[in-house]
Coordinates of C-alpha atoms in Angstrom, one line a residue:
Chain A
M135 CA 114.4 144.8 111.3
T136 CA 117.4 142.4 111.8
R137 CA 119.8 141.8 108.3
Y138 CA 122.0 138.9 109.4
A139 CA 126.0 139.1 107.4
M140 CA 128.9 137.4 108.4
V141 CA 132.7 139.0 108.3
I142 CA 135.6 136.7 107.8
D143 CA 138.7 137.5 108.4
L144 CA 141.3 135.2 105.9
N145 CA 144.2 137.1 108.1
T146 CA 143.0 134.7 111.4
C147 CA 141.7 131.6 109.2
V148 CA 144.2 129.0 110.3
G149 CA 142.5 126.2 108.3
C150 CA 141.6 123.8 110.8
N151 CA 138.7 123.1 109.5
A152 CA 136.9 122.9 112.8
C153 CA 133.9 125.1 110.9
M154 CA 133.3 122.2 108.3
A155 CA 133.5 119.6 111.1
A156 CA 130.4 121.4 113.2
C157 CA 129.2 122.2 110.5
A158 CA 128.7 119.0 109.3
M159 CA 127.4 117.6 112.2
E160 CA 124.9 120.0 112.7
N161 CA 123.2 120.2 109.8
Q162 CA 123.9 116.7 108.4
T163 CA 126.0 117.2 105.7
P164 CA 127.3 114.6 102.4
V165 CA 130.6 114.6 103.8
W166 CA 131.0 111.1 102.3
K167 CA 130.7 112.6 99.2
N168 CA 132.8 115.5 100.4
K169 CA 130.2 117.8 99.6
W170 CA 129.9 120.8 102.9
R171 CA 127.4 123.8 103.7
T172 CA 131.2 125.7 104.5
Y173 CA 134.6 125.1 103.0
V174 CA 137.6 125.6 103.5
H175 CA 139.8 126.2 99.9
E176 CA 143.6 125.4 100.2
K177 CA 145.4 127.4 98.0
E178 CA 149.1 127.6 97.6
I179 CA 149.8 131.3 96.1
G180 CA 153.3 132.0 95.2
T181 CA 156.7 130.7 94.3
T182 CA 159.9 129.1 95.8
E183 CA 160.8 130.9 99.2
Q184 CA 157.2 133.7 98.5
V185 CA 155.3 130.6 98.6
R186 CA 152.4 130.1 101.5
R187 CA 149.1 128.5 101.8
R188 CA 146.2 130.3 101.9
F189 CA 142.7 129.0 103.5
F190 CA 139.8 130.8 102.5
P191 CA 136.4 129.8 104.1
R192 CA 133.1 129.3 101.5
L193 CA 129.6 129.4 102.6
C194 CA 126.1 130.5 100.6
N195 CA 126.8 134.6 101.1
H196 CA 122.9 134.9 101.5
C197 CA 122.6 137.6 98.8
D198 CA 120.1 140.7 99.0
N199 CA 119.5 139.7 95.1
P200 CA 119.8 135.7 94.7
P201 CA 119.9 134.4 91.2
C202 CA 119.4 131.6 92.8
L203 CA 116.1 132.1 94.0
T204 CA 115.5 133.7 90.7
V205 CA 116.3 131.0 88.5
C206 CA 114.1 128.4 91.0
P207 CA 111.0 127.1 89.5
T208 CA 109.3 125.5 92.1
G209 CA 109.3 128.4 94.9
A210 CA 111.6 125.8 97.0
T211 CA 114.3 128.5 97.6
Y212 CA 112.9 131.4 99.7
K213 CA 114.4 134.2 101.8
R214 CA 113.5 135.2 105.1
A215 CA 112.5 138.5 106.3
D216 CA 116.1 138.4 108.0
G217 CA 118.3 138.2 104.9
I218 CA 118.7 134.3 104.9
V219 CA 118.1 133.0 101.6
M220 CA 116.7 129.0 102.5
V221 CA 115.7 125.8 100.9
D222 CA 112.5 124.0 101.4
P223 CA 113.5 120.4 100.7
E224 CA 109.9 119.2 100.5
R225 CA 110.2 121.5 97.4
C226 CA 112.9 121.5 95.2
M227 CA 112.5 119.3 92.8
G228 CA 116.5 119.3 92.1
C229 CA 116.7 120.5 88.9
R230 CA 120.2 122.0 89.6
A231 CA 119.7 125.9 87.9
C232 CA 120.5 126.7 91.6
A233 CA 123.9 125.5 91.4
M234 CA 124.2 126.8 87.4
A235 CA 123.5 130.1 88.7
C236 CA 125.3 130.4 92.3
P237 CA 128.6 132.4 91.9
Y238 CA 130.0 131.4 94.6
D239 CA 129.8 127.8 94.4
A240 CA 127.4 127.0 97.1
R241 CA 125.2 124.3 96.2
Y242 CA 125.4 120.8 96.2
E243 CA 122.7 118.1 95.7
V244 CA 121.5 115.2 97.8
T245 CA 120.5 112.3 96.5
Y246 CA 118.0 109.0 97.5
D247 CA 121.6 107.5 97.7
D248 CA 122.8 110.0 100.0
I249 CA 119.7 110.3 102.6
R250 CA 119.9 105.9 102.4
T251 CA 123.9 107.0 103.6
G252 CA 122.9 109.4 106.1
K253 CA 121.0 107.1 107.9
E254 CA 123.5 105.3 108.8
F255 CA 126.4 107.6 108.9
Y256 CA 124.7 109.7 111.4
G257 CA 122.2 107.3 113.5
E258 CA 118.5 109.8 112.6
L259 CA 118.6 111.6 109.8
Q260 CA 116.5 115.2 109.8
R261 CA 115.5 115.4 105.7
Q262 CA 113.3 113.3 104.0
S263 CA 113.3 114.3 100.6
P264 CA 116.2 114.5 98.1
S265 CA 116.8 119.1 96.8
M266 CA 119.8 120.8 96.4
D267 CA 120.9 122.4 99.7
K268 CA 123.4 124.9 101.1
C269 CA 123.9 127.2 104.6
S270 CA 121.4 128.4 106.0
F271 CA 123.8 130.9 108.6
C272 CA 122.3 127.7 111.2
A273 CA 118.8 129.7 110.8
H274 CA 117.2 127.0 113.5
R275 CA 120.4 128.3 116.2
L276 CA 119.4 131.6 115.3
D277 CA 115.7 131.3 116.0
K278 CA 116.7 129.5 119.7
G279 CA 119.5 133.0 120.2
L280 CA 122.1 131.2 119.1
K281 CA 125.1 131.4 116.9
P282 CA 126.1 129.7 113.7
A283 CA 128.0 126.6 114.3
C284 CA 130.9 127.3 112.5
V285 CA 131.0 131.0 114.2
E286 CA 130.7 129.0 117.3
T287 CA 133.0 126.7 116.9
C288 CA 136.0 128.7 115.0
V289 CA 139.3 129.3 116.9
G290 CA 140.7 132.1 115.6
S291 CA 137.6 134.1 115.5
A292 CA 137.7 134.5 112.1
R293 CA 134.2 134.1 111.6
M294 CA 132.0 137.0 113.2
F295 CA 128.3 136.8 112.9
G296 CA 126.1 140.0 113.2
D297 CA 123.3 142.3 112.6
L298 CA 123.7 145.0 109.5
D299 CA 120.8 146.9 110.8
N300 CA 122.2 147.2 114.9
P301 CA 125.2 149.9 113.8
S302 CA 126.9 149.1 116.8
D303 CA 127.0 145.3 115.5
P304 CA 131.2 145.0 115.4
V305 CA 130.0 143.8 112.3
T306 CA 127.9 146.7 110.9
Q307 CA 131.5 148.6 111.8
L308 CA 133.7 146.3 110.0
V309 CA 131.5 146.6 106.5
A310 CA 130.2 150.1 106.8
S311 CA 134.4 150.6 107.4
G312 CA 135.2 149.2 104.0
V313 CA 137.6 146.7 105.9
A314 CA 135.0 143.8 104.9
Q315 CA 134.1 143.5 101.7
P316 CA 131.3 141.2 99.6
L317 CA 133.1 138.9 96.6
M318 CA 132.7 139.8 93.3
P319 CA 129.7 142.7 94.4
H320 CA 129.8 143.6 90.4
L321 CA 127.6 140.9 89.4
G322 CA 124.9 142.2 91.8
T323 CA 124.1 139.6 93.7
R324 CA 124.4 142.5 96.7
P325 CA 126.1 139.2 98.9
N326 CA 125.9 139.4 102.9
V327 CA 129.0 137.3 103.9
Y328 CA 131.9 139.7 103.6
Y329 CA 136.0 138.9 103.4
I330 CA 138.7 140.8 105.6
D331 CA 141.5 140.7 103.0
D332 CA 144.6 139.3 104.1
M333 CA 146.7 139.8 100.8
K334 CA 147.7 143.6 101.5
R335 CA 148.9 142.0 105.2
K336 CA 151.4 138.9 103.9
G337 CA 151.6 139.6 99.8
Chain B
M77 CA 140.6 137.4 97.3
D78 CA 143.1 138.9 94.7
T79 CA 143.0 135.7 93.5
M80 CA 140.6 133.1 91.1
T81 CA 140.2 130.0 89.6
Y82 CA 138.4 129.8 86.6
T83 CA 136.5 126.5 86.3
T84 CA 134.1 125.1 83.8
Q85 CA 130.5 123.2 85.5
N86 CA 129.6 119.8 85.0
I87 CA 126.1 119.8 86.5
W88 CA 124.1 120.5 83.3
T89 CA 125.9 118.4 80.9
W90 CA 125.1 116.8 77.6
W91 CA 121.5 115.7 78.9
I92 CA 120.4 119.8 79.0
A93 CA 122.2 120.4 75.7
L94 CA 119.7 117.8 74.7
Y95 CA 116.7 119.3 76.9
L96 CA 117.1 122.5 74.8
F97 CA 118.2 121.0 71.2
F98 CA 115.0 118.4 71.1
G99 CA 112.7 121.7 72.8
G100 CA 113.8 124.4 70.5
L101 CA 113.6 121.8 67.4
G102 CA 110.0 120.9 69.0
A103 CA 108.6 123.9 69.5
A104 CA 109.6 125.9 66.4
T105 CA 109.2 122.9 64.0
L106 CA 105.2 122.9 65.4
T107 CA 105.1 127.1 65.1
I108 CA 106.2 126.3 61.7
T109 CA 104.0 124.2 59.8
F110 CA 100.7 125.7 62.3
L111 CA 102.0 129.2 60.2
T112 CA 102.0 127.4 57.1
D113 CA 99.0 125.6 57.1
M114 CA 97.1 129.4 58.7
Y115 CA 98.8 131.6 56.2
C116 CA 100.4 130.0 53.0
R117 CA 98.3 127.1 52.6
P118 CA 95.8 124.1 53.9
H119 CA 98.2 121.4 54.6
R120 CA 96.7 118.5 56.9
K121 CA 99.8 116.2 56.5
L122 CA 102.3 118.7 57.3
V123 CA 100.4 120.1 60.1
L124 CA 100.2 115.9 61.7
W125 CA 103.8 115.7 61.5
G126 CA 104.1 119.1 62.9
A127 CA 102.6 118.7 65.8
L128 CA 103.3 115.0 66.3
S129 CA 106.9 115.3 65.6
G130 CA 106.5 119.0 68.0
V131 CA 104.9 116.9 71.2
V132 CA 106.9 113.8 70.6
L133 CA 110.5 116.3 70.3
L134 CA 109.4 118.1 73.8
A135 CA 108.0 114.7 75.4
I136 CA 111.4 113.3 75.0
S137 CA 113.5 117.1 75.6
S138 CA 110.9 117.0 78.8
A139 CA 111.7 113.2 79.8
V140 CA 115.8 114.1 79.6
L141 CA 115.0 117.2 82.0
F142 CA 112.6 114.9 84.5
G143 CA 114.9 112.1 84.8
H144 CA 117.2 113.9 86.0
L145 CA 115.8 115.6 88.8
L146 CA 116.9 115.1 92.2
H147 CA 113.4 114.9 94.1
H148 CA 110.6 113.9 91.1
A149 CA 107.2 114.5 93.1
A150 CA 108.3 117.9 93.5
V151 CA 107.7 118.4 89.6
I152 CA 104.3 119.0 90.8
Y153 CA 104.9 122.3 91.6
V154 CA 105.8 123.6 88.3
L155 CA 103.6 121.6 86.2
N156 CA 100.7 124.2 88.4
P157 CA 99.7 126.7 86.4
L158 CA 99.3 128.6 88.8
V159 CA 103.3 129.0 89.2
F160 CA 103.3 132.2 87.3
I161 CA 101.6 134.0 90.2
F162 CA 104.3 132.4 93.0
K163 CA 107.3 132.4 90.8
P164 CA 106.9 134.6 87.7
D165 CA 111.0 135.3 88.2
S166 CA 112.0 132.0 87.2
W167 CA 112.4 130.8 83.4
I168 CA 112.0 127.2 84.0
A169 CA 108.8 127.5 85.4
W170 CA 107.5 129.8 81.8
G171 CA 109.1 126.9 80.2
T172 CA 107.8 124.0 81.3
Q173 CA 104.2 126.2 81.1
F174 CA 104.9 127.6 78.1
I175 CA 106.2 123.5 76.6
L176 CA 102.5 121.7 78.4
W177 CA 100.6 124.7 76.8
M178 CA 102.0 124.3 73.1
M179 CA 101.3 120.5 73.5
V180 CA 98.5 120.8 74.6
W181 CA 97.2 123.6 71.8
G182 CA 98.8 121.9 69.4
M183 CA 97.4 118.3 70.0
L184 CA 93.7 120.6 69.6
Y185 CA 95.0 122.2 66.2
A186 CA 96.0 118.9 64.9
L187 CA 92.9 117.1 65.8
P188 CA 90.4 118.2 62.9
Y189 CA 93.0 117.0 60.5
M190 CA 93.7 113.8 63.2
R191 CA 90.2 112.6 62.4
E192 CA 89.8 112.4 58.7
T193 CA 93.2 110.5 58.4
P194 CA 93.2 107.6 57.6
F195 CA 96.2 106.7 59.7
F196 CA 94.8 107.6 62.9
Q197 CA 91.7 105.7 61.9
R198 CA 93.6 102.4 61.7
I199 CA 94.6 102.0 64.8
P200 CA 92.5 100.7 67.4
L201 CA 92.8 102.8 70.3
V202 CA 93.2 106.5 68.7
R203 CA 90.3 104.9 66.3
G204 CA 87.8 104.9 69.5
M205 CA 89.0 107.9 71.6
L206 CA 88.7 109.9 67.5
Q207 CA 84.9 109.1 68.4
W208 CA 84.5 110.0 71.7
P209 CA 81.6 113.1 71.4
L210 CA 83.6 114.8 73.7
V211 CA 86.8 114.8 71.2
A212 CA 84.2 115.0 68.2
W213 CA 82.7 118.0 69.8
L214 CA 86.5 120.0 70.4
S215 CA 87.2 119.2 67.5
D216 CA 84.5 120.9 65.8
C217 CA 85.3 123.7 68.2
C218 CA 89.0 124.0 66.8
M219 CA 87.9 123.9 63.4
K220 CA 85.5 126.9 63.8
R221 CA 88.1 128.7 65.9
R222 CA 91.3 127.9 63.6
R223 CA 93.5 130.4 63.9
I224 CA 93.0 131.4 67.8
V225 CA 94.3 127.7 68.4
G226 CA 96.8 127.9 65.9
W227 CA 98.4 130.6 67.3
L228 CA 98.0 129.6 70.6
A229 CA 99.8 127.1 70.0
A230 CA 102.1 129.2 67.9
I231 CA 103.1 131.6 70.5
N232 CA 103.1 129.3 73.1
G233 CA 105.9 127.3 70.8
I234 CA 107.8 130.9 70.4
G235 CA 107.8 131.2 74.0
T236 CA 109.1 127.8 74.1
A237 CA 112.4 128.1 71.6
V238 CA 113.3 131.9 73.5
Y239 CA 113.2 130.1 76.6
T240 CA 115.9 128.0 76.1
G241 CA 118.2 130.6 75.6
L242 CA 116.9 132.9 78.3
L243 CA 117.3 129.6 80.9
I244 CA 120.5 130.1 79.9
Q245 CA 121.1 133.6 80.0
S246 CA 120.0 133.7 84.0
F247 CA 123.3 132.5 84.9
P248 CA 124.9 135.4 86.2
A249 CA 128.4 134.2 87.1
V250 CA 129.3 132.9 83.0
A251 CA 130.2 135.4 80.8
L252 CA 129.2 133.6 77.4
W253 CA 125.7 133.0 79.0
H254 CA 124.9 136.1 80.7
N255 CA 124.5 138.5 77.0
P256 CA 121.0 139.0 75.2
G257 CA 122.8 137.3 72.3
V258 CA 122.1 134.1 73.8
P259 CA 118.1 133.7 73.4
L260 CA 118.6 135.5 69.6
L261 CA 121.0 132.5 69.0
F262 CA 119.2 130.0 70.2
T263 CA 116.1 131.1 68.9
V264 CA 117.2 131.6 65.8
S265 CA 119.0 128.2 65.8
A266 CA 116.0 126.5 67.6
F267 CA 113.4 127.4 63.7
S268 CA 116.9 126.7 62.1
T269 CA 116.6 123.2 62.7
A270 CA 113.3 123.4 62.4
F271 CA 113.7 123.8 59.3
A272 CA 115.8 121.6 58.5
Y273 CA 114.0 119.3 60.0
L274 CA 110.9 120.2 58.2
L275 CA 112.8 120.3 54.6
L276 CA 114.5 116.1 55.7
L277 CA 109.9 115.4 55.9
L278 CA 109.4 116.9 52.4
N279 CA 112.5 114.9 50.7
L280 CA 112.0 112.1 52.4
F281 CA 108.6 111.1 53.8
I282 CA 106.3 114.3 52.3
T283 CA 107.4 113.7 48.7
D284 CA 104.4 116.0 47.0
E285 CA 105.4 117.9 43.5
N286 CA 103.0 119.8 44.8
D287 CA 104.9 121.7 47.5
D288 CA 108.6 122.5 45.6
D289 CA 107.3 126.2 46.4
L290 CA 107.0 125.4 50.5
R291 CA 110.3 123.2 49.6
H292 CA 111.9 126.2 48.3
R293 CA 110.5 129.0 50.4
Y294 CA 111.8 126.4 53.5
E295 CA 115.2 126.3 52.0
R296 CA 115.6 130.1 51.9
M297 CA 114.1 130.3 55.0
D298 CA 116.9 128.8 56.4
L299 CA 119.4 130.1 54.5
I300 CA 118.3 133.2 56.3
L301 CA 118.7 132.5 59.4
I302 CA 122.0 130.4 58.9
S303 CA 123.5 133.6 57.7
T304 CA 121.8 135.6 61.0
E305 CA 123.4 132.8 62.8
L306 CA 126.6 133.0 61.5
V307 CA 126.5 137.0 62.1
I308 CA 125.7 136.3 66.2
L309 CA 128.4 134.0 66.5
F310 CA 130.8 136.0 64.7
S311 CA 129.7 138.6 67.6
F312 CA 130.1 136.4 70.3
F313 CA 133.3 135.7 69.3
N314 CA 134.0 139.6 69.1
Y315 CA 132.2 139.7 72.4
T316 CA 134.1 136.9 74.1
L317 CA 138.1 138.1 73.1
S318 CA 138.1 140.8 75.6
G319 CA 136.2 142.4 78.5
S320 CA 136.0 139.7 81.1
E321 CA 138.6 136.8 81.8
S322 CA 135.5 134.2 82.2
G323 CA 134.4 134.9 78.4
Y324 CA 138.1 135.4 77.2
R325 CA 138.3 131.4 78.8
S326 CA 135.0 130.5 77.1
A327 CA 136.8 131.7 73.8
Q328 CA 139.4 130.0 74.1
L329 CA 137.9 126.9 75.1
L330 CA 134.9 127.2 72.1
W331 CA 137.9 128.3 68.7
G332 CA 140.3 126.3 69.7
D333 CA 138.3 123.8 70.0
W334 CA 138.0 120.9 66.2
G335 CA 135.0 119.7 67.2
W336 CA 133.2 123.3 67.5
L337 CA 135.2 125.0 64.5
I338 CA 135.3 121.8 61.8
G339 CA 132.4 120.1 63.8
F340 CA 129.8 122.9 64.3
I341 CA 131.0 126.1 62.3
G342 CA 132.2 123.8 59.2
F343 CA 129.9 121.0 59.1
G344 CA 127.2 122.4 61.4
L345 CA 127.1 125.9 59.6
L346 CA 128.7 126.6 56.7
V347 CA 128.2 123.2 54.5
P348 CA 125.2 123.1 54.5
F349 CA 124.8 127.0 53.9
L350 CA 126.7 126.6 50.7
L351 CA 124.6 123.6 49.9
E352 CA 121.0 125.4 50.6
L353 CA 122.6 128.0 48.8
K354 CA 123.5 126.7 45.3
G355 CA 120.2 125.0 46.1
V356 CA 118.2 128.1 45.9
I357 CA 120.4 130.0 43.4
K358 CA 120.6 127.2 40.7
G359 CA 118.9 124.2 41.8
W360 CA 119.8 120.5 43.0
G361 CA 119.3 117.3 40.1
S362 CA 118.3 115.3 43.4
R363 CA 117.1 115.1 46.4
L364 CA 120.2 114.5 48.2
P365 CA 122.0 117.5 48.8
T366 CA 118.8 119.3 50.5
V367 CA 119.2 115.8 52.7
A368 CA 122.3 116.3 53.7
A369 CA 122.6 120.1 54.2
A370 CA 119.6 119.2 56.4
V371 CA 120.9 116.2 58.7
L372 CA 124.1 118.6 58.8
V373 CA 121.7 121.6 60.4
L374 CA 120.3 119.3 62.8
M375 CA 123.6 117.6 64.2
G376 CA 125.4 121.3 64.2
G377 CA 121.9 122.6 66.1
Y378 CA 122.5 119.9 68.8
L379 CA 126.9 120.6 68.6
L380 CA 126.0 124.0 69.4
R381 CA 124.5 123.6 72.4
H382 CA 126.6 120.4 73.9
Y383 CA 129.6 123.0 72.8
F384 CA 128.2 126.2 75.1
M385 CA 127.1 124.3 78.2
Y386 CA 130.8 122.7 78.1
A387 CA 132.6 126.0 77.6
G388 CA 130.7 128.6 80.0
V389 CA 133.9 129.4 82.7
Y390 CA 133.0 130.8 86.1
A391 CA 135.3 132.8 88.0
Y392 CA 135.5 131.8 91.7
P393 CA 137.4 134.2 93.7
W394 CA 139.5 132.0 95.9

């Protein structure tokens, strides 16, 4: 059985935003209104000479216990056997309950206007219906044996992707070692995106 | 990962507050009038007002939500009664079915009364429909199984009122919302606003002197519900003051806002509480104080939901 997970090393993310660009091209996200499936959050931490800029890549955490799936009234949000949380745009009525439920701010809306703009922006648009949208771990690429677009393009190798059910996978070993930690585990969402903290080294 | 960002949301705003307010008010109004008709005394006018108000308020509530959907055609999936089989864990799915069936059973309960009311006989299209053989047969069936139909409507009504709180409770990131007090608070508020609405009707539109006992009973019930709401809100105040940063920031937003303090707690709860208390203990010489109290409770009912939506604080770990 496969159980996909991502580890993001905050020590090696340089904030180049190549992951955002690769994801936007791959998944045709509405970048014209600054909405992305993955987003590199920038924050200045510290004061005076101690100040530094931190880059924090964000995306859907593909939780094992996803609150966005529970609240979805139409069944548009569903989970694949490999753990990827998906959205069926045809089935999504766009009530936005998933966006309210997500503790990771991973959901955004795609409207009729976005579809019209998207056709001009991308030429040919894959989606036909408006819906809530989010990262799919590039499931269509995984099914072809490829890695997610953001992982493949990351210049600092900050993003690692693997199978938690494979003990020899480096991602599994990082997670098992405790170096890579999920975000807000106390919420009980059981995320499958893990972060290697940079604060201990730089802070 | 030690730095946090705290922020409120602008996804579900005033329109969802309206949805929750009208939904709870409509459902509780219908439930109270049917229970009054079944267990206090038969009251044709009250049932008709209750059923029609319930249906209209819930139609407005649903229309507000529907208008804000991104993909309107997909609503068909949630209107399908089989939604319980494939989405038993979604409160919106339950809520939609509660609303739908409450309207159906509500109209069926009111149908025999509609057929014998001259007002409906004067409306050309409605008069024609009420004389259809199928409608006449349905009306007879509902008359024979009055309590079953009434309870089916009431159960769905109570379900709708509780659902408005459960919906907000299902968002785990926000301490103000994700706790067992929310469904309780919203249910109590829904029934309090419904009693206030019915007091308005009984003082302005159904002005029969024989209904004085009902007016007193409703006023007493509203008084108890307002007291309960104040106790729950006090518990919320204590709960949000410590335990989580999200909750604490919500407390700062709510209790530092004059609209919440003066508008909702003051004029939406305390002033009507005092007006109704005097009405229950000593009575009023005119209807005006009772009407004023009812209007204030209704305003407070909306403000509660409005501020609740705006004061939910997310804690993001970046």
